[in-house]
Short mmCIF file of C-alpha atoms in Angstrom, two decimals:
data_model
loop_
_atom_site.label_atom_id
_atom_site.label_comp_id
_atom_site.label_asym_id
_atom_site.label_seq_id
_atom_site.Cartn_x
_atom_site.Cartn_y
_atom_site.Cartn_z
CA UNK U 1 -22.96 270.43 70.68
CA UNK U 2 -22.80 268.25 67.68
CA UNK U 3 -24.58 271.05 65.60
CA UNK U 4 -22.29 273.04 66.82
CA UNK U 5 -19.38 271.23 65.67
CA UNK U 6 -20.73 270.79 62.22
CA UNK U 7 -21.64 273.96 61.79
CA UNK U 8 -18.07 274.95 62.74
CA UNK U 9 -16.14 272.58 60.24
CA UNK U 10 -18.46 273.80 57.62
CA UNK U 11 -16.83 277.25 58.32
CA UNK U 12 -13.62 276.04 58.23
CA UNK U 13 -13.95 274.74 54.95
CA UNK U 14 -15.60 277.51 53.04
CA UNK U 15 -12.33 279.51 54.70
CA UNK U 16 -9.86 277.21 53.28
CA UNK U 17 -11.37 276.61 49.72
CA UNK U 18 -11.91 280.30 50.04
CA UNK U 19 -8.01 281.11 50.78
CA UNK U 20 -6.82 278.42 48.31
CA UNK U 21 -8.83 279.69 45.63
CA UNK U 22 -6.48 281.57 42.89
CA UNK U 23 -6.02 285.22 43.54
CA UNK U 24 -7.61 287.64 40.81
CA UNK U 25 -5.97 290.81 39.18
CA UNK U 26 -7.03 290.36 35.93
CA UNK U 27 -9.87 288.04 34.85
CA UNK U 28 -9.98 285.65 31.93
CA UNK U 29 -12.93 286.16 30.17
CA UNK U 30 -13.10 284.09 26.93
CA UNK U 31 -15.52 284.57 24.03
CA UNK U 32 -19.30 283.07 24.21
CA UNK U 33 -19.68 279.70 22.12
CA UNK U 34 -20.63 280.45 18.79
CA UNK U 35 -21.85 278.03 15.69
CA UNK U 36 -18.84 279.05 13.46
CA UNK U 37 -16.40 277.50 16.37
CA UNK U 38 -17.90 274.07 14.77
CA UNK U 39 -15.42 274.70 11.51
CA UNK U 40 -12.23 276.10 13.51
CA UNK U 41 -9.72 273.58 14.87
CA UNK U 42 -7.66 273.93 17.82
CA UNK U 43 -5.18 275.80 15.89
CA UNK U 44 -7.68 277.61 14.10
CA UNK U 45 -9.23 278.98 17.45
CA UNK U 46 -5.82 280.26 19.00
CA UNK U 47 -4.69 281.98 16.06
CA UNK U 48 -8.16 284.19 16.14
CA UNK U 49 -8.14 284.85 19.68
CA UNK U 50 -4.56 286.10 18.90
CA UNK U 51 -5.91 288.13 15.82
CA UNK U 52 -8.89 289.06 18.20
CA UNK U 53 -6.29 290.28 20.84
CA UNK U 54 -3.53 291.96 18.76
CA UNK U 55 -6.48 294.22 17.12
CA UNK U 56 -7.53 295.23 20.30
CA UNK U 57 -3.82 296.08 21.24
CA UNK U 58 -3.53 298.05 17.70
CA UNK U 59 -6.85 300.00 18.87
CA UNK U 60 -4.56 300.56 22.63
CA UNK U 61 -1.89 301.83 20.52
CA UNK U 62 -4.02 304.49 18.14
CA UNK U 63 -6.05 305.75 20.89
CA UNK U 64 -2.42 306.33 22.82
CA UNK U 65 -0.87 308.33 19.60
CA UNK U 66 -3.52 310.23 19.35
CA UNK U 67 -3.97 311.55 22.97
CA UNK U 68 -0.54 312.08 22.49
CA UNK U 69 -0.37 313.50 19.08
CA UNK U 70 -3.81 315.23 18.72
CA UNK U 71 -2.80 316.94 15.44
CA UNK U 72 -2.32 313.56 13.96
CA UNK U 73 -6.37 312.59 13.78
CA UNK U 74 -7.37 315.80 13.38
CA UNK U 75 -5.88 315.42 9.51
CA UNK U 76 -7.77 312.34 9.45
CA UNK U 77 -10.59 314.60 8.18
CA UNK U 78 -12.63 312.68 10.95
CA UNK U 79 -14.76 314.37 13.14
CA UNK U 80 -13.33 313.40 16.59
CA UNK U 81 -10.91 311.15 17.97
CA UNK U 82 -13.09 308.31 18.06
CA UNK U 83 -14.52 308.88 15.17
CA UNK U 84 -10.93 309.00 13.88
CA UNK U 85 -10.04 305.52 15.94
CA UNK U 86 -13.01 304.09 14.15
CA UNK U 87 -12.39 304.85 11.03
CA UNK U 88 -9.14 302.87 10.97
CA UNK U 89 -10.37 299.94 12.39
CA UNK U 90 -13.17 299.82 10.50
CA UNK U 91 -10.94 299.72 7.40
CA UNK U 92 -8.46 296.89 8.98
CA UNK U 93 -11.14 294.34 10.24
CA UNK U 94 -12.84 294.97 6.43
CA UNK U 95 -9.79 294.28 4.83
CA UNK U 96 -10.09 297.88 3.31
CA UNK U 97 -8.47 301.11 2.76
CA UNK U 98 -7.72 304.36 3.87
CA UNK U 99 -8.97 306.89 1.61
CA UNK U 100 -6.05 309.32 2.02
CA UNK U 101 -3.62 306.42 1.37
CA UNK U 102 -5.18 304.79 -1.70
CA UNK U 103 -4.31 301.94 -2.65
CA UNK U 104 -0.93 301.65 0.15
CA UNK U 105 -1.33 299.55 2.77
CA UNK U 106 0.56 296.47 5.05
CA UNK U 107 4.64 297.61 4.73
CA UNK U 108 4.20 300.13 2.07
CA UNK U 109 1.85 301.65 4.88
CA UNK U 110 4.44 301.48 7.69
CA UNK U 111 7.06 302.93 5.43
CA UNK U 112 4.77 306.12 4.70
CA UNK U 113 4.17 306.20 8.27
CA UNK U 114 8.06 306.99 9.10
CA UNK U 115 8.62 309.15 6.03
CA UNK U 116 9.54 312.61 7.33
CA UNK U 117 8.06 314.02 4.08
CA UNK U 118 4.19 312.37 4.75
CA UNK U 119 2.04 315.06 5.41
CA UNK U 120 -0.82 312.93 6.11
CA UNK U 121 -1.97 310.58 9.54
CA UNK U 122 0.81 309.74 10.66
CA UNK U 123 -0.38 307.62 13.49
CA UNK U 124 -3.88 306.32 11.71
CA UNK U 125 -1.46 305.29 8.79
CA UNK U 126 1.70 303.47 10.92
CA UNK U 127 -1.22 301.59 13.21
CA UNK U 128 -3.43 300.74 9.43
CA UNK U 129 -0.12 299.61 8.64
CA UNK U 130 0.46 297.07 11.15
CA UNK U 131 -3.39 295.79 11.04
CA UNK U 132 -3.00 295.32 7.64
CA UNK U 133 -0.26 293.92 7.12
CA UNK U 134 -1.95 291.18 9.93
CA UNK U 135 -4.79 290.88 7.60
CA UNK U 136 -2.49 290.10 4.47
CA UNK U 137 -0.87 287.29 6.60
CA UNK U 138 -4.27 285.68 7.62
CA UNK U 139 -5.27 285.51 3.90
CA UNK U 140 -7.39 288.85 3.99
CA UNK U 141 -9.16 288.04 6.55
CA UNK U 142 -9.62 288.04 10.39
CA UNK U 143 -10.93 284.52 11.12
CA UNK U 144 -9.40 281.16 10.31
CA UNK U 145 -11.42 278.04 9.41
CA UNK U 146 -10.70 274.68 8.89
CA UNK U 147 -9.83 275.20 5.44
CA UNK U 148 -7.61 278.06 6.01
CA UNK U 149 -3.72 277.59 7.35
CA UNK U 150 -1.33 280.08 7.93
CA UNK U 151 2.26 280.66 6.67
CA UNK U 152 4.66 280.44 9.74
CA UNK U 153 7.69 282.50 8.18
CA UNK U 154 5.23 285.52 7.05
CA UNK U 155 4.01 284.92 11.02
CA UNK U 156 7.88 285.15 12.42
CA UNK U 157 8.45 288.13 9.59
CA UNK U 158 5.66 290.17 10.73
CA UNK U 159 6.89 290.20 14.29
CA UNK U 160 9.96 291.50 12.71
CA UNK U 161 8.13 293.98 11.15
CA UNK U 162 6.60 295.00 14.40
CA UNK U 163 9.84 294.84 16.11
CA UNK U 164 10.88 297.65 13.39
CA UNK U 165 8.06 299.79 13.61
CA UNK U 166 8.71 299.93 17.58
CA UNK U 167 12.24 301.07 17.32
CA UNK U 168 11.11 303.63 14.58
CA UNK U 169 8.34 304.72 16.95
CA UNK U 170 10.78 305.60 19.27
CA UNK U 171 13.75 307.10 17.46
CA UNK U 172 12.72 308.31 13.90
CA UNK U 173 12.60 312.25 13.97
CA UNK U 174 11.65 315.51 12.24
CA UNK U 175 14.45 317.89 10.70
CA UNK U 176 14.17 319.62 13.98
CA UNK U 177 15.63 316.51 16.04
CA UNK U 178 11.30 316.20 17.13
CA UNK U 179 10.35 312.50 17.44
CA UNK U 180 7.91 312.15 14.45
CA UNK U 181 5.41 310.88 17.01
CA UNK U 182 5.48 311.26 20.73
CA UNK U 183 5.21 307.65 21.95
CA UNK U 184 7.33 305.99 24.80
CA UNK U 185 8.95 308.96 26.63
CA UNK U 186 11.75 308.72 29.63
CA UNK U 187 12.70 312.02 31.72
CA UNK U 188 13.38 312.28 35.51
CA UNK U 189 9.36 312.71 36.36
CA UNK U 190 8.44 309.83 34.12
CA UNK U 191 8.71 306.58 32.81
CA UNK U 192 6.29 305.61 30.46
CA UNK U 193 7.36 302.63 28.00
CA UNK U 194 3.32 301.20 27.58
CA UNK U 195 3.97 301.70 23.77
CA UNK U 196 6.89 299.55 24.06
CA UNK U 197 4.52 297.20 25.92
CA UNK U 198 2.21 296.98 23.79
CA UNK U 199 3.97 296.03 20.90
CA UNK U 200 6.11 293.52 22.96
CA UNK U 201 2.56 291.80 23.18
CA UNK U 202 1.70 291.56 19.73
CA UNK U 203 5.35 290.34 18.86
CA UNK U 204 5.02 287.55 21.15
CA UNK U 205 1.36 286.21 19.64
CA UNK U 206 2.48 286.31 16.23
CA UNK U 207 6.25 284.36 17.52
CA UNK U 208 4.25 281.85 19.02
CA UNK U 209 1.73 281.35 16.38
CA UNK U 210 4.62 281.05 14.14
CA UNK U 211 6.26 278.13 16.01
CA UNK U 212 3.02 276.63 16.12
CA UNK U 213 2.75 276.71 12.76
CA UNK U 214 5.68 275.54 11.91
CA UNK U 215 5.24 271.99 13.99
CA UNK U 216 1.68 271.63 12.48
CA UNK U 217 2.51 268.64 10.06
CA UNK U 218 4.34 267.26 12.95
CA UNK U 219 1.49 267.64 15.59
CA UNK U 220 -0.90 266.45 12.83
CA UNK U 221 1.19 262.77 12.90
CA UNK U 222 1.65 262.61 16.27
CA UNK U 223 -1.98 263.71 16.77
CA UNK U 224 -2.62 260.58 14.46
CA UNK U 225 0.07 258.04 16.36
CA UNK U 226 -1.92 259.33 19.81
CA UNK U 227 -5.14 257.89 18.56
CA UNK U 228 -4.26 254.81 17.22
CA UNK U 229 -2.67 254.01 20.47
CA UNK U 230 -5.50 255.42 22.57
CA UNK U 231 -8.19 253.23 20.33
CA UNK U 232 -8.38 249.87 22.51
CA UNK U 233 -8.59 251.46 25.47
CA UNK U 234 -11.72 253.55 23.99
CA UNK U 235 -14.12 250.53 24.01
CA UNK U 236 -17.08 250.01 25.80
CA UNK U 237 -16.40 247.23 29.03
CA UNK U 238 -19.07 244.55 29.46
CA UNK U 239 -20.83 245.24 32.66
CA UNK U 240 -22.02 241.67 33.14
CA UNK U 241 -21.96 238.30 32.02
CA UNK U 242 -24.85 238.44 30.10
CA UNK U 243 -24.12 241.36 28.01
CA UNK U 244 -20.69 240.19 27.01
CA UNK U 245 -22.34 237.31 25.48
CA UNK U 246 -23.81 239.37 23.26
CA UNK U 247 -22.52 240.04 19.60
CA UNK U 248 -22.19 243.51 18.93
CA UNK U 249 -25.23 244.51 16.33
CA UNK U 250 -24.45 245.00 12.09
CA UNK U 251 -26.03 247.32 10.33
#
């Protein structure tokens, strides 16, 4: 009987910690540890996962125009879709450039993207654009290190820029009254605003980035402040008599 009532709180238990564990929709799944983490600060780290994250929403976003707007990779010159999708991102993350486009890239980019008269990749050139024009703000490149800082009024005006680009996206049109690229679209079957989503996203990582950056020289002092009052606590407590008689060694 005693078994029995053992084995039965044991059950009860494993069903509580199992119904007050947090429900799952979408897991977080962060990056393995790697060596280069050991030159990134805190602030270093979050502002690459957001870089990390907003180039993976850019890649959402180009694969999305181009189901949409198949016409618009097919004058990539690439050989497929992907092909196409790579080819863009390839150029971003390297901090390089779009053979049709020259030597145009970040806003110049964006503003050949909404020009009725481009002829070109439309959607390849609006979404190199907008990686880009990330890059440029990170210093040319994609990862921050302890030496690197970032600039938090070219952080809040490339969410601006953003912003923009998602209210062209949606209402800039051909001669014909044709949106120049079929993006978010409303009618009485459908709503589908996941461009509009998307972009939301990156706006808010690069908005918050920019707020923390502009409170870093604050957080640095009061990061200082913190451990000068946390140092006396942080010493090692005698555990007898004996050992707090004895003198700490010198070197």
């Amino acid at each position: 009987m005693k078994m029995l009532r053992c084995a039965l709180s044991l059950l009860a238990c494993l069903l509580l910690t199992h119904c007050s564990s947090t429900p799952v929709r979408k897991p977080v799944q962060g990056d393995s540890f790697s060596s280069a983490e050991l030159g990134q600060s805190a602030a270093n780290r979050i502002a690459n996962l957001a870089m990390r994250d907003n180039l993976l929403s850019l890649q959402t976003l180009l694969d999305k125009l181009y189901r949409r707007n198949p016409a618009q990779w097919q004058k990539s010159g690439a050989t497929s879709r992907d092909a196409a999708i790579a080819q863009v991102m390839a150029a971003i993350r390297n901090n390089g450039k779009l053979a049709a486009l020259g030597q145009v890239r970040s806003t110049a980019a964006l503003t050949t993207a909404f020009d009725p008269q481009f002829s070109g990749d439309r959607a390849g050139t609006l979404i190199y654009g907008l990686g880009s024009m990330l890059v440029d703000v990170y210093g040319g490149r994609t990862e921050l290190y302890l030496v690197h800082g970032l600039d938090a009024q070219q952080l809040a005006n490339a969410a601006y820029n953003v912003e923009v680009a998602s209210w062209l996206l949606g209402h800039r049109q051909n001669a014909d009254g044709s949106p120049l690229l079929l993006a978010n679209e409303i009618n009485s079957q459908q709503r589908n605003l996941s461009f509009e989503r998307e972009m939301g996203k990156i706006m808010a990582r690069l908005e918050l980035l920019a707020e923390l950056s502009d409170e870093k020289l604050r957080r640095s002092a009061i990061d200082f402040g913190q451990s000068l009052v946390a140092g006396p606590f942080l010493q090692f407590l005698p555990v007898s008599a004996v050992s707090s008689a004895i003198p700490a060694a010198t070197h």
